[in-house]
GROMACS .gro file of C-alpha atoms in nm:
model
  274
    1MET     CA    1   5.519 -11.812   8.855
    2THR     CA    2   5.698 -12.143   8.887
    3ARG     CA    3   5.707 -12.240   9.239
    4THR     CA    4   5.983 -12.497   9.390
    5TYR     CA    5   6.033 -12.591   9.756
    6TYR     CA    6   6.392 -12.681   9.831
    7SER     CA    7   6.480 -12.973  10.067
    8PRO     CA    8   6.802 -13.092  10.207
    9ARG     CA    9   6.978 -13.344   9.987
   10GLY     CA   10   7.175 -13.489  10.310
   11GLY     CA   11   7.514 -13.664  10.255
   12LEU     CA   12   7.866 -13.499  10.329
   13PRO     CA   13   8.045 -13.214  10.184
   14ASP     CA   14   8.345 -13.267   9.966
   15PRO     CA   15   8.646 -13.320  10.245
   16ARG     CA   16   8.828 -13.046  10.052
   17THR     CA   17   8.576 -12.786  10.134
   18ARG     CA   18   8.671 -12.479  10.341
   19ALA     CA   19   8.552 -12.498  10.711
   20HIS     CA   20   8.420 -12.131  10.661
   21ASP     CA   21   8.076 -12.086  10.539
   22ARG     CA   22   7.789 -11.810  10.585
   23ALA     CA   23   7.704 -11.999  10.923
   24ARG     CA   24   7.642 -11.715  11.211
   25PHE     CA   25   7.522 -11.783  11.555
   26THR     CA   26   7.477 -11.388  11.733
   27THR     CA   27   7.305 -11.314  12.026
   28ALA     CA   28   7.010 -11.174  11.783
   29TYR     CA   29   6.975 -11.414  11.540
   30ALA     CA   30   7.144 -11.721  11.358
   31VAL     CA   31   7.211 -11.821  11.018
   32ILE     CA   32   7.221 -12.203  10.948
   33PRO     CA   33   7.321 -12.244  10.559
   34ARG     CA   34   7.177 -12.519  10.349
   35GLY     CA   35   7.503 -12.693  10.355
   36VAL     CA   36   7.517 -12.755  10.703
   37MET     CA   37   7.240 -12.993  10.666
   38SER     CA   38   7.444 -13.303  10.607
   39ASP     CA   39   7.398 -13.649  10.765
   40ILE     CA   40   7.647 -13.563  11.060
   41VAL     CA   41   7.406 -13.329  11.220
   42SER     CA   42   7.086 -13.512  11.163
   43SER     CA   43   6.880 -13.680  11.492
   44PHE     CA   44   6.678 -13.973  11.553
   45VAL     CA   45   6.349 -13.925  11.756
   46PRO     CA   46   6.115 -14.121  11.925
   47GLY     CA   47   5.779 -14.202  11.785
   48TRP     CA   48   5.919 -14.185  11.432
   49THR     CA   49   6.047 -14.504  11.190
   50GLY     CA   50   6.238 -14.466  10.862
   51SER     CA   51   6.320 -14.133  10.912
   52ARG     CA   52   6.548 -13.860  11.036
   53VAL     CA   53   6.520 -13.469  11.166
   54TRP     CA   54   6.744 -13.190  11.132
   55ILE     CA   55   6.621 -12.981  11.418
   56LEU     CA   56   6.685 -12.617  11.313
   57ALA     CA   57   6.512 -12.432  11.606
   58ARG     CA   58   6.439 -12.478  11.986
   59PRO     CA   59   6.355 -12.266  12.261
   60LEU     CA   60   6.658 -12.137  12.398
   61SER     CA   61   6.674 -11.913  12.733
   62GLY     CA   62   6.762 -11.540  12.606
   63PHE     CA   63   6.689 -11.593  12.267
   64ALA     CA   64   6.400 -11.752  12.080
   65GLU     CA   65   6.181 -11.943  12.340
   66THR     CA   66   5.836 -12.019  12.177
   67PHE     CA   67   5.896 -12.279  11.922
   68ALA     CA   68   6.092 -12.575  11.774
   69GLN     CA   69   6.119 -12.618  11.404
   70TYR     CA   70   6.256 -12.943  11.215
   71ILE     CA   71   6.282 -13.093  10.864
   72VAL     CA   72   6.165 -13.410  10.891
   73GLU     CA   73   6.271 -13.696  10.626
   74LEU     CA   74   6.072 -14.002  10.553
   75MET     CA   75   6.205 -14.278  10.373
   76PRO     CA   76   5.974 -14.509  10.137
   77GLY     CA   77   5.793 -14.677  10.434
   78GLY     CA   78   5.879 -14.428  10.696
   79ARG     CA   79   5.622 -14.327  10.940
   80GLY     CA   80   5.548 -14.111  11.248
   81ASP     CA   81   5.288 -14.323  11.479
   82LYS     CA   82   5.324 -14.110  11.772
   83PRO     CA   83   5.507 -13.770  11.649
   84GLU     CA   84   5.411 -13.529  11.911
   85PRO     CA   85   5.543 -13.649  12.279
   86ASP     CA   86   5.385 -13.312  12.433
   87PRO     CA   87   4.993 -13.317  12.470
   88GLU     CA   88   4.972 -12.930  12.491
   89ALA     CA   89   5.168 -12.883  12.147
   90GLN     CA   90   5.006 -12.785  11.834
   91ALA     CA   91   5.179 -12.836  11.468
   92VAL     CA   92   5.195 -12.688  11.116
   93LEU     CA   93   5.338 -12.907  10.880
   94PHE     CA   94   5.439 -12.780  10.531
   95VAL     CA   95   5.575 -13.051  10.240
   96LEU     CA   96   5.856 -12.946  10.063
   97ARG     CA   97   5.947 -13.277   9.854
   98GLY     CA   98   5.759 -13.603   9.752
   99THR     CA   99   5.409 -13.704   9.942
  100VAL     CA  100   5.316 -13.841  10.266
  101ASP     CA  101   4.950 -13.909  10.404
  102LEU     CA  102   4.825 -13.765  10.707
  103ILE     CA  103   4.595 -13.946  10.925
  104ILE     CA  104   4.373 -13.776  11.188
  105ASP     CA  105   4.249 -13.987  11.473
  106GLU     CA  106   4.291 -14.268  11.271
  107GLU     CA  107   4.037 -14.282  11.025
  108THR     CA  108   4.063 -13.939  10.819
  109THR     CA  109   4.355 -13.954  10.562
  110TYR     CA  110   4.476 -13.659  10.385
  111ASN     CA  111   4.786 -13.676  10.130
  112LEU     CA  112   4.994 -13.422  10.120
  113VAL     CA  113   5.194 -13.310   9.828
  114PRO     CA  114   5.492 -13.039   9.800
  115GLY     CA  115   5.318 -12.724   9.896
  116SER     CA  116   5.043 -12.902  10.120
  117PHE     CA  117   5.007 -12.678  10.471
  118ALA     CA  118   4.838 -12.841  10.765
  119TYR     CA  119   4.735 -12.704  11.091
  120ILE     CA  120   4.681 -12.945  11.362
  121PRO     CA  121   4.552 -12.807  11.710
  122PRO     CA  122   4.671 -12.959  12.066
  123GLY     CA  123   4.492 -13.278  12.184
  124LEU     CA  124   4.418 -13.428  11.815
  125LYS     CA  125   4.586 -13.726  11.729
  126TRP     CA  126   4.763 -13.764  11.423
  127GLN     CA  127   4.981 -13.964  11.247
  128LEU     CA  128   5.225 -13.975  10.908
  129LEU     CA  129   5.289 -14.233  10.673
  130ASN     CA  130   5.514 -14.230  10.317
  131THR     CA  131   5.334 -14.475  10.117
  132HIS     CA  132   5.559 -14.409   9.822
  133THR     CA  133   5.883 -14.492   9.639
  134ASP     CA  134   6.086 -14.184   9.731
  135ARG     CA  135   6.150 -13.989  10.016
  136THR     CA  136   5.944 -13.701  10.146
  137ASN     CA  137   6.069 -13.397  10.305
  138LEU     CA  138   5.872 -13.148  10.494
  139MET     CA  139   5.869 -12.870  10.795
  140TRP     CA  140   5.733 -12.922  11.109
  141PHE     CA  141   5.659 -12.654  11.335
  142ARG     CA  142   5.585 -12.724  11.734
  143LYS     CA  143   5.458 -12.499  11.967
  144ARG     CA  144   5.271 -12.526  12.293
  145TYR     CA  145   4.937 -12.371  12.270
  146GLU     CA  146   4.835 -12.070  12.494
  147PRO     CA  147   4.477 -12.122  12.598
  148VAL     CA  148   4.250 -11.793  12.629
  149PRO     CA  149   3.943 -11.824  12.858
  150GLY     CA  150   3.609 -11.821  12.620
  151LEU     CA  151   3.813 -11.924  12.290
  152GLU     CA  152   3.812 -12.265  12.191
  153PRO     CA  153   4.149 -12.414  12.039
  154PRO     CA  154   4.131 -12.349  11.614
  155ASP     CA  155   4.024 -12.625  11.400
  156LEU     CA  156   4.245 -12.836  11.176
  157VAL     CA  157   4.330 -12.645  10.847
  158ILE     CA  158   4.436 -12.841  10.525
  159ALA     CA  159   4.544 -12.622  10.255
  160HIS     CA  160   4.777 -12.578   9.970
  161ASP     CA  161   5.006 -12.307   9.866
  162ASP     CA  162   4.875 -12.301   9.515
  163ASP     CA  163   4.497 -12.260   9.656
  164VAL     CA  164   4.562 -11.965   9.861
  165GLU     CA  165   4.582 -11.610   9.668
  166PRO     CA  166   4.866 -11.390   9.827
  167GLU     CA  167   4.768 -11.074   9.952
  168PRO     CA  168   4.995 -10.780   9.800
  169ILE     CA  169   5.141 -10.541  10.057
  170ARG     CA  170   4.992 -10.227   9.968
  171GLY     CA  171   5.205  -9.994   9.781
  172THR     CA  172   5.456 -10.254   9.644
  173ASP     CA  173   5.271 -10.302   9.285
  174ASN     CA  174   5.244 -10.662   9.382
  175ALA     CA  175   5.619 -10.703   9.433
  176TRP     CA  176   5.573 -10.807   9.778
  177SER     CA  177   5.284 -11.051   9.897
  178THR     CA  178   5.188 -11.277  10.184
  179THR     CA  179   5.010 -11.616  10.140
  180ARG     CA  180   4.816 -11.681  10.457
  181PHE     CA  181   4.677 -12.009  10.507
  182VAL     CA  182   4.472 -11.909  10.849
  183ASP     CA  183   4.275 -11.601  10.915
  184PRO     CA  184   4.521 -11.347  11.060
  185GLY     CA  185   4.207 -11.204  11.262
  186ASP     CA  186   4.113 -11.541  11.415
  187LEU     CA  187   4.229 -11.490  11.782
  188ARG     CA  188   4.224 -11.883  11.838
  189HIS     CA  189   4.540 -11.898  11.677
  190ASP     CA  190   4.872 -11.806  11.854
  191MET     CA  191   5.118 -11.893  11.584
  192HIS     CA  192   5.093 -11.819  11.210
  193VAL     CA  193   5.291 -11.992  10.922
  194ASN     CA  194   5.287 -11.797  10.598
  195VAL     CA  195   5.492 -11.811  10.253
  196VAL     CA  196   5.636 -11.443  10.186
  197THR     CA  197   5.723 -11.393   9.826
  198PHE     CA  198   5.935 -11.098   9.657
  199TYR     CA  199   5.990 -11.064   9.308
  200PRO     CA  200   6.346 -10.973   9.166
  201GLY     CA  201   6.425 -10.628   9.335
  202ALA     CA  202   6.146 -10.586   9.577
  203THR     CA  203   6.247 -10.467   9.927
  204ILE     CA  204   6.163 -10.455  10.298
  205PRO     CA  205   6.219 -10.095  10.282
  206PHE     CA  206   6.298 -10.049  10.649
  207ALA     CA  207   6.425 -10.223  10.928
  208GLU     CA  208   6.152 -10.438  11.107
  209THR     CA  209   6.178 -10.430  11.504
  210HIS     CA  210   5.899 -10.618  11.668
  211VAL     CA  211   5.836 -10.865  11.939
  212MET     CA  212   5.733 -11.161  11.719
  213GLU     CA  213   6.019 -11.450  11.706
  214HIS     CA  214   6.072 -11.584  11.361
  215GLY     CA  215   6.187 -11.892  11.205
  216ILE     CA  216   6.247 -11.836  10.821
  217TYR     CA  217   6.344 -12.108  10.544
  218ILE     CA  218   6.414 -11.971  10.216
  219LEU     CA  219   6.194 -12.228   9.999
  220GLN     CA  220   6.319 -12.090   9.651
  221GLY     CA  221   6.560 -11.822   9.513
  222ARG     CA  222   6.816 -11.573   9.654
  223GLY     CA  223   6.830 -11.257   9.841
  224VAL     CA  224   7.019 -11.049  10.093
  225TYR     CA  225   6.909 -11.005  10.440
  226TYR     CA  226   6.961 -10.754  10.691
  227LEU     CA  227   7.014 -10.852  11.023
  228ASN     CA  228   7.087 -10.633  11.339
  229GLU     CA  229   7.321 -10.434  11.145
  230GLN     CA  230   7.457 -10.667  10.874
  231TRP     CA  231   7.365 -10.794  10.558
  232VAL     CA  232   7.389 -11.143  10.489
  233GLU     CA  233   7.333 -11.351  10.154
  234VAL     CA  234   7.082 -11.622  10.176
  235GLN     CA  235   6.986 -11.884   9.889
  236GLU     CA  236   6.714 -12.142   9.913
  237GLY     CA  237   6.757 -12.415  10.184
  238ASP     CA  238   6.942 -12.165  10.427
  239PHE     CA  239   6.742 -12.121  10.762
  240LEU     CA  240   6.706 -11.803  10.974
  241TRP     CA  241   6.644 -11.797  11.304
  242LEU     CA  242   6.557 -11.432  11.490
  243ARG     CA  243   6.489 -11.352  11.853
  244ALA     CA  244   6.251 -11.069  11.953
  245PHE     CA  245   6.321 -10.762  11.854
  246CYS     CA  246   6.616 -10.828  11.598
  247PRO     CA  247   6.594 -10.534  11.324
  248GLN     CA  248   6.551 -10.706  10.998
  249ALA     CA  249   6.466 -10.633  10.604
  250CYS     CA  250   6.572 -10.786  10.288
  251CYS     CA  251   6.610 -10.744   9.894
  252ALA     CA  252   6.511 -11.021   9.641
  253THR     CA  253   6.808 -11.070   9.413
  254GLY     CA  254   6.868 -11.330   9.102
  255THR     CA  255   6.611 -11.392   8.858
  256GLU     CA  256   6.347 -11.591   9.002
  257PRO     CA  257   6.107 -11.512   9.321
  258PHE     CA  258   6.242 -11.503   9.631
  259ARG     CA  259   6.020 -11.703   9.886
  260TYR     CA  260   6.025 -11.828  10.231
  261LEU     CA  261   5.820 -11.994  10.476
  262LEU     CA  262   5.777 -11.757  10.825
  263TYR     CA  263   5.687 -11.844  11.176
  264LYS     CA  264   5.585 -11.590  11.393
  265ASP     CA  265   5.411 -11.587  11.759
  266VAL     CA  266   5.089 -11.391  11.759
  267ASN     CA  267   4.779 -11.295  11.901
  268ARG     CA  268   4.889 -11.311  12.310
  269HIS     CA  269   4.970 -11.092  12.553
  270PRO     CA  270   5.350 -11.111  12.677
  271LYS     CA  271   5.405 -11.297  13.004
  272LEU     CA  272   5.512 -11.083  13.284
  273SER     CA  273   5.739 -11.335  13.424
  274LEU     CA  274   5.977 -11.595  13.295
   0.00000   0.00000   0.00000
């Protein structure tokens, strides 16, 4: 299987383009098509230089409340010297394009390439630096860690999509699988970021309805996604944002694997007050 990872192109749409697109925002979900991620909706944030971000998701009362999700673009020489302003936050990074150096505690450097995954626990000092001659795009997930008495925070995890064996979903003849970068049984983790793969024609055969919130970024391919009684066409580069209990299913279309990066909150009791 050839793996590709779509990253934003930036720029501006042709001014003759119709304003109507597949973008949607409802009380249960949002769809941000890849064409929306243009220059005029990017942001600059403190702690980063030679960079910009597209903020795809943020805690929003009455919608998704556990996480923020960005696409970060680092130009050659761009860096994040103090990337995380919240000392309670943990991070997941997933590289879409280019290469970047992840520096931990100012002493250990990991060279991350497309398909690289990094889980960074709360309280660990980290930096990013693009020392190469091309831009780098990476996904950045932020979530405040929810400590549990008797459990230490998780360890740093560095992995790669090519090196983790996908786990097939039973009964699907390997047409649907999940690549898990951390042990799902490790209760120290309160968030998972996985890669889900469907071969053309594979489906989720029922409408999932569950407490986990989702951020879904389409890495490769095309599909149709069922979202709260509506079917929506999606393609690589699109982003889906689902609140808890939003019914969801999908079917892979096209001629190549349909793959997406999936965030969900896990392994904690629901809070009984807001």
